[in-house]
Coordinates of N, CA, C and O in Angstrom, one line a residue:
X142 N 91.6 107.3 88.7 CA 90.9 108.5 89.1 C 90.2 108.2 90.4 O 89.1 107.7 90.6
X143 N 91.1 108.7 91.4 CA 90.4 107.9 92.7 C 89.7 109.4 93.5 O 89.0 109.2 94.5
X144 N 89.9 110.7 93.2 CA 89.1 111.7 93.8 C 90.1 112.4 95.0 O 90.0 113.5 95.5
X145 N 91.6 111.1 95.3 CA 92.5 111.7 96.1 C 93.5 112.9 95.0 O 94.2 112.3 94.3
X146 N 93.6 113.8 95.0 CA 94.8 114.3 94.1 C 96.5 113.7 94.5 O 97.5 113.9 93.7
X147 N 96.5 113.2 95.4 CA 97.7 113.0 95.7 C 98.4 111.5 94.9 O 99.5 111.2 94.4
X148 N 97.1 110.8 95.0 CA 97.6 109.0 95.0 C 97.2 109.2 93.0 O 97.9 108.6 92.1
X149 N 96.0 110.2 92.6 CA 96.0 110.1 91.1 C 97.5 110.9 90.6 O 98.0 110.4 89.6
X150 N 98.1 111.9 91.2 CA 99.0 112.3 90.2 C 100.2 111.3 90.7 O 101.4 111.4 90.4
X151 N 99.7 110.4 91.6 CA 101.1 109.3 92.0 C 100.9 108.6 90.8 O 101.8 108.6 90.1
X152 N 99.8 107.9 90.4 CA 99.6 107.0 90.0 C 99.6 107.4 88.4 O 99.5 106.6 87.5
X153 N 99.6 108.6 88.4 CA 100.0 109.8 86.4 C 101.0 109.6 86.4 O 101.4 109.5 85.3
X154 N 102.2 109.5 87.5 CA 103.9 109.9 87.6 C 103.7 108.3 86.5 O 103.7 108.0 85.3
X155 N 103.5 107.5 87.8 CA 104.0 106.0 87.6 C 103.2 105.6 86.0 O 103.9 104.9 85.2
X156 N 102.0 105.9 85.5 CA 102.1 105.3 84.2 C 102.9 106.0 83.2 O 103.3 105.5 82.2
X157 N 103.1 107.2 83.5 CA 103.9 107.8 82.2 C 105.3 107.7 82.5 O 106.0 107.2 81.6
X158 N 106.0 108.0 83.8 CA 107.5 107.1 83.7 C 107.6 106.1 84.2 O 108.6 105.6 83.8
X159 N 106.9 105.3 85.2 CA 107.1 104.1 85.1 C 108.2 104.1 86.5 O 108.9 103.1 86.8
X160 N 108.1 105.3 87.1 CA 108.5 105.1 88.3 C 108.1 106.4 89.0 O 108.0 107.5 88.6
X161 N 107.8 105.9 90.5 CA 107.2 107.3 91.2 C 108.1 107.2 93.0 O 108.0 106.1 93.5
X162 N 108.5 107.9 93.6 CA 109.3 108.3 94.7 C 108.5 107.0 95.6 O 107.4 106.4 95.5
X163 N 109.7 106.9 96.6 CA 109.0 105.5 97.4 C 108.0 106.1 98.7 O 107.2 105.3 99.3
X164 N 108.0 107.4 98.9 CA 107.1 107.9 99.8 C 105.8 107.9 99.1 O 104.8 107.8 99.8
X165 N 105.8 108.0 97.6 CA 104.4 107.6 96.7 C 103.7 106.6 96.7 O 102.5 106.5 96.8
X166 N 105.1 105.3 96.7 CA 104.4 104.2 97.2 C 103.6 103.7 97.8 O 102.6 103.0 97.6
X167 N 104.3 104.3 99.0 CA 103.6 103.6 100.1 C 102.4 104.5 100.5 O 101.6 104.2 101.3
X168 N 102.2 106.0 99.5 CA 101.0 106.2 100.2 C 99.6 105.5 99.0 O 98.4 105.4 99.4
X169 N 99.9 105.2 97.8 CA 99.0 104.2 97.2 C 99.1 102.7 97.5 O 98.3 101.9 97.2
X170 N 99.9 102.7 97.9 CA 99.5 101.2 98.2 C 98.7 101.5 100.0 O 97.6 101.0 100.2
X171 N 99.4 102.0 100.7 CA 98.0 101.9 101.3 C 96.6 102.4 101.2 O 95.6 102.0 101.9
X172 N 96.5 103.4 100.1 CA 95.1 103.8 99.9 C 94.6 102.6 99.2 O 93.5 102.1 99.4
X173 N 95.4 102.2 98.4 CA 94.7 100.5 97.7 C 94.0 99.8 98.5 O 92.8 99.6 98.5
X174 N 95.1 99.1 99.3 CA 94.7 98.5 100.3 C 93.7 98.7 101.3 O 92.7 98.0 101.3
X175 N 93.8 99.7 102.1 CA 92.9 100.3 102.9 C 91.9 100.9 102.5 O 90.9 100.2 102.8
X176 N 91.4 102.0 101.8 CA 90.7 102.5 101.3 C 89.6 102.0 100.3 O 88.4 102.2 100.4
X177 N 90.5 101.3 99.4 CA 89.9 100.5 98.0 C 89.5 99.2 98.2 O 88.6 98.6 97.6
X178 N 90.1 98.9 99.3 CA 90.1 97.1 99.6 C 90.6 96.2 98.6 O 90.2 95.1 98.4
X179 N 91.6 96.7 98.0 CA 92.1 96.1 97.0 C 93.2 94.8 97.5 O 94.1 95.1 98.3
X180 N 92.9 93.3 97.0 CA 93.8 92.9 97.7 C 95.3 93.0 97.3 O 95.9 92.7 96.2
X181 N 95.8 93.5 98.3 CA 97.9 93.6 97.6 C 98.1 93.0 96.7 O 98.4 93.7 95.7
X182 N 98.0 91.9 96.5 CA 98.4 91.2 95.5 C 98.4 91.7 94.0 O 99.4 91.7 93.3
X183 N 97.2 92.2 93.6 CA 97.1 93.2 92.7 C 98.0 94.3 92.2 O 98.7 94.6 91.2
X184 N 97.7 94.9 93.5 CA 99.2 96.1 93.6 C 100.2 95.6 93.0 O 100.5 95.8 91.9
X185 N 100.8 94.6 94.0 CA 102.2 93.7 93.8 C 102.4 93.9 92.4 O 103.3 94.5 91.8
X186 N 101.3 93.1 91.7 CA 101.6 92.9 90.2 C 101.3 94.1 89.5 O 102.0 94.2 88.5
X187 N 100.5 95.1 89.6 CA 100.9 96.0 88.6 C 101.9 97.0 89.0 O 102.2 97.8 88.1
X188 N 102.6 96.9 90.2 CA 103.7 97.8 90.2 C 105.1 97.4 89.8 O 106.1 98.0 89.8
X189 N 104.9 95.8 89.5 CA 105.6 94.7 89.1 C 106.0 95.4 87.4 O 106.9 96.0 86.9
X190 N 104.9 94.9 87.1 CA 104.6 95.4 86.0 C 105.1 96.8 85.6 O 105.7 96.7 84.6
X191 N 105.0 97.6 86.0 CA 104.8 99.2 85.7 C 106.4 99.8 86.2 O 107.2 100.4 85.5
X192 N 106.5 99.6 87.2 CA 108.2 99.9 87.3 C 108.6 99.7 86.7 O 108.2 98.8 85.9
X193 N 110.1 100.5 86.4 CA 110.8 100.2 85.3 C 112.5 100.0 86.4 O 113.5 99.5 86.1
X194 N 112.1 100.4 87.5 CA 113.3 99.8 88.9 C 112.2 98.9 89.6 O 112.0 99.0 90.8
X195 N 111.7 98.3 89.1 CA 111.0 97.0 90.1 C 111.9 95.9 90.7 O 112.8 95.4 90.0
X196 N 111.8 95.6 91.8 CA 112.6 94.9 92.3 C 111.3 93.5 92.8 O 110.2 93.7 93.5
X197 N 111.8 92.3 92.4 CA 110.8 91.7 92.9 C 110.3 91.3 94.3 O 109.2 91.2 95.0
X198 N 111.7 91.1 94.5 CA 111.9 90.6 96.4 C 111.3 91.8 97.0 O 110.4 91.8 97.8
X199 N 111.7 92.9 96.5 CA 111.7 94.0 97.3 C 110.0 94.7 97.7 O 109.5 95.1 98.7
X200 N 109.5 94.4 96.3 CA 108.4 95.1 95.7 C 107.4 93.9 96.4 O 106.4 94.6 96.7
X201 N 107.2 92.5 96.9 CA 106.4 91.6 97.3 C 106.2 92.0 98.5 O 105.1 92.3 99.0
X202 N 108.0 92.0 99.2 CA 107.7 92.4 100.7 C 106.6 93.5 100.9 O 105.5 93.3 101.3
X203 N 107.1 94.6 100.5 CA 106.7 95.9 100.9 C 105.1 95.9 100.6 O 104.5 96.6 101.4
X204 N 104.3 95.3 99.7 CA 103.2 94.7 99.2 C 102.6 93.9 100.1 O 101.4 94.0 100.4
X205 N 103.5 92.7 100.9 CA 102.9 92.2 102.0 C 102.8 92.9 102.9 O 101.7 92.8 103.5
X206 N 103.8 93.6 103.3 CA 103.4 94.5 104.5 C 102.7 95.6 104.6 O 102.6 96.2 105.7
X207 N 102.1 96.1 103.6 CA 101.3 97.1 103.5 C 99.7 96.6 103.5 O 98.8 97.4 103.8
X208 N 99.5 95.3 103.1 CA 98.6 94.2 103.1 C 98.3 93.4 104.6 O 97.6 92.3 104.6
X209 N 98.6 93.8 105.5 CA 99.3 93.3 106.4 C 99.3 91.6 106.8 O 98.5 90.9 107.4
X210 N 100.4 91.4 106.1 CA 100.2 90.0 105.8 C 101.7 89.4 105.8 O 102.0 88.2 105.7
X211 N 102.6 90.6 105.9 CA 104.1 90.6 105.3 C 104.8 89.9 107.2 O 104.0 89.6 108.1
X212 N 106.1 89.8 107.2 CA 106.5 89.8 108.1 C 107.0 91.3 109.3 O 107.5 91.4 110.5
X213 N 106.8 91.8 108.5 CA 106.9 93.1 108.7 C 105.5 94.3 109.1 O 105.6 95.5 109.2
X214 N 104.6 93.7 109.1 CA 103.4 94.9 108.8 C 102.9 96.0 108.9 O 102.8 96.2 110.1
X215 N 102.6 96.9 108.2 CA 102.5 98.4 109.0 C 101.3 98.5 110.0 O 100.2 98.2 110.2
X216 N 102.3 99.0 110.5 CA 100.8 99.0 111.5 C 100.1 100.6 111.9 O 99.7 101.2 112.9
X217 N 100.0 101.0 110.4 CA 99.8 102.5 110.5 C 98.8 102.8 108.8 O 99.0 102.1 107.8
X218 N 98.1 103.6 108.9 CA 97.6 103.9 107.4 C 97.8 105.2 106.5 O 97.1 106.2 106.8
X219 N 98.4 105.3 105.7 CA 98.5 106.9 105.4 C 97.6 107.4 104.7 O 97.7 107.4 103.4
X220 N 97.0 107.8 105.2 CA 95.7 109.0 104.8 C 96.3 109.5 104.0 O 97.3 110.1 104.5
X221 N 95.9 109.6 101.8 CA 96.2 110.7 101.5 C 96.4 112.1 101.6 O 97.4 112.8 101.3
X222 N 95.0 112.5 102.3 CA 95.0 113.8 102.7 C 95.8 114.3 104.0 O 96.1 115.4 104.0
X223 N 96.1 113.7 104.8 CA 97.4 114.4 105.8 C 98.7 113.6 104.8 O 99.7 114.1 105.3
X224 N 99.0 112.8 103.9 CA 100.2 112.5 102.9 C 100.5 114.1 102.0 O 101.5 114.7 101.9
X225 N 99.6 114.3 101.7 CA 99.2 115.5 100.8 C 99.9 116.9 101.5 O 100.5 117.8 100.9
X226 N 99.5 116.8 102.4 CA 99.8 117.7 103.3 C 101.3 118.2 104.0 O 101.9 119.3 104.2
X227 N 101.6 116.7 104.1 CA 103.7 116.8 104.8 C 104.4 117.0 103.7 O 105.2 117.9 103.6
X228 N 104.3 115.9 102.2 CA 104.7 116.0 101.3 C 104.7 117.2 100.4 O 105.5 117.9 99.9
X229 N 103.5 117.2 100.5 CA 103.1 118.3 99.0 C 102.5 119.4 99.8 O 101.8 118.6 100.4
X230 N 102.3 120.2 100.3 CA 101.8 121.5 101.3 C 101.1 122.7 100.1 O 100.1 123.4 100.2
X231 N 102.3 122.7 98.6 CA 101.8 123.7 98.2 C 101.4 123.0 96.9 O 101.1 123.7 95.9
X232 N 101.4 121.8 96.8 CA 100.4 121.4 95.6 C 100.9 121.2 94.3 O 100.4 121.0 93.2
X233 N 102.3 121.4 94.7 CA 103.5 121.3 93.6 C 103.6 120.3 92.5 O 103.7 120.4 91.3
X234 N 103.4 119.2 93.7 CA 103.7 117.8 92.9 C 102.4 117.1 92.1 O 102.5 116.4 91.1
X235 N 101.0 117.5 93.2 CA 100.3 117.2 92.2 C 100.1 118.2 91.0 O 99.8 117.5 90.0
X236 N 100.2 119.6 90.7 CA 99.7 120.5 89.5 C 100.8 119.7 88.5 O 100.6 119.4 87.3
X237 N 101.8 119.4 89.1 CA 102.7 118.9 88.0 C 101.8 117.6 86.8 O 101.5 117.6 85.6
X238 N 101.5 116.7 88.0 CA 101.1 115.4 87.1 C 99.3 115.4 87.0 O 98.6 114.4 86.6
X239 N 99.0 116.5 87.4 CA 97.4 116.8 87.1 C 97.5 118.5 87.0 O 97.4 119.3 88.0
X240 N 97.7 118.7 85.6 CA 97.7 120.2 85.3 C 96.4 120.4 85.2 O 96.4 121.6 85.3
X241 N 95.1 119.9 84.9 CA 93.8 120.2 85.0 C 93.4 120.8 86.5 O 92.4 121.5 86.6
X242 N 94.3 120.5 87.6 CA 94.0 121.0 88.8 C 94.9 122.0 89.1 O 95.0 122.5 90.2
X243 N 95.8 122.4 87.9 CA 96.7 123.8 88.3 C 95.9 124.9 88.6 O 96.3 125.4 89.6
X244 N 94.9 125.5 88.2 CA 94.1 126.4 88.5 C 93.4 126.4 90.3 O 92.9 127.3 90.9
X245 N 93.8 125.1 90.6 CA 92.7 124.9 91.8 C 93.9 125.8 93.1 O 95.1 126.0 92.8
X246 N 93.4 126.3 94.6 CA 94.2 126.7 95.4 C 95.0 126.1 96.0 O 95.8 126.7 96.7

């Protein structure tokens, strides 16, 4: 329950199925990282963990580079709230995986 609607009903997809869209990913893993200060590593392993298409090679990289630490690094941050906005505009995706907020506008 992080206060973003976007990264909590990401993060509702991924514990109840156990997989969530890769545009999801990458916007919790950078709110992790960036926002939370969480170090990647963490991430790494619980999405390790929690996937049920976990790829490990795959799942480290993208972990490093989101961390910026990878060979690859982003060099950009995705703000839930403009993520929220391109993705989800009408709130679709989050009322789905947070129906306590279906009532909201």
């Amino acid at each position: 329950r992080t206060g973003y609607p976007l990264v909590d009903a990401a993060m509702t997809q991924l514990w109840h199925m156990g997989w969530i869209p890769n545009y999801m990913r990458h916007v919790v893993a950078s709110f992790l990282v960036e926002f939370l200060n969480i170090d990647w590593r963490r991430g790494e392993e619980w999405f390790d963990k929690t996937l049920v298409d976990s790829d490990v090679a795959i799942n480290a990289y993208m972990w490093q580079n989101g961390g910026h630490s990878g060979m690859d690094q982003w060099n950009f941050v995705m703000h839930p709230v403009f993520a929220a906005k391109s993705c989800d505009p009408e709130g679709d995706y989050v009322r789905r995986w947070l129906p306590q907020l279906s009532g909201l506008p």
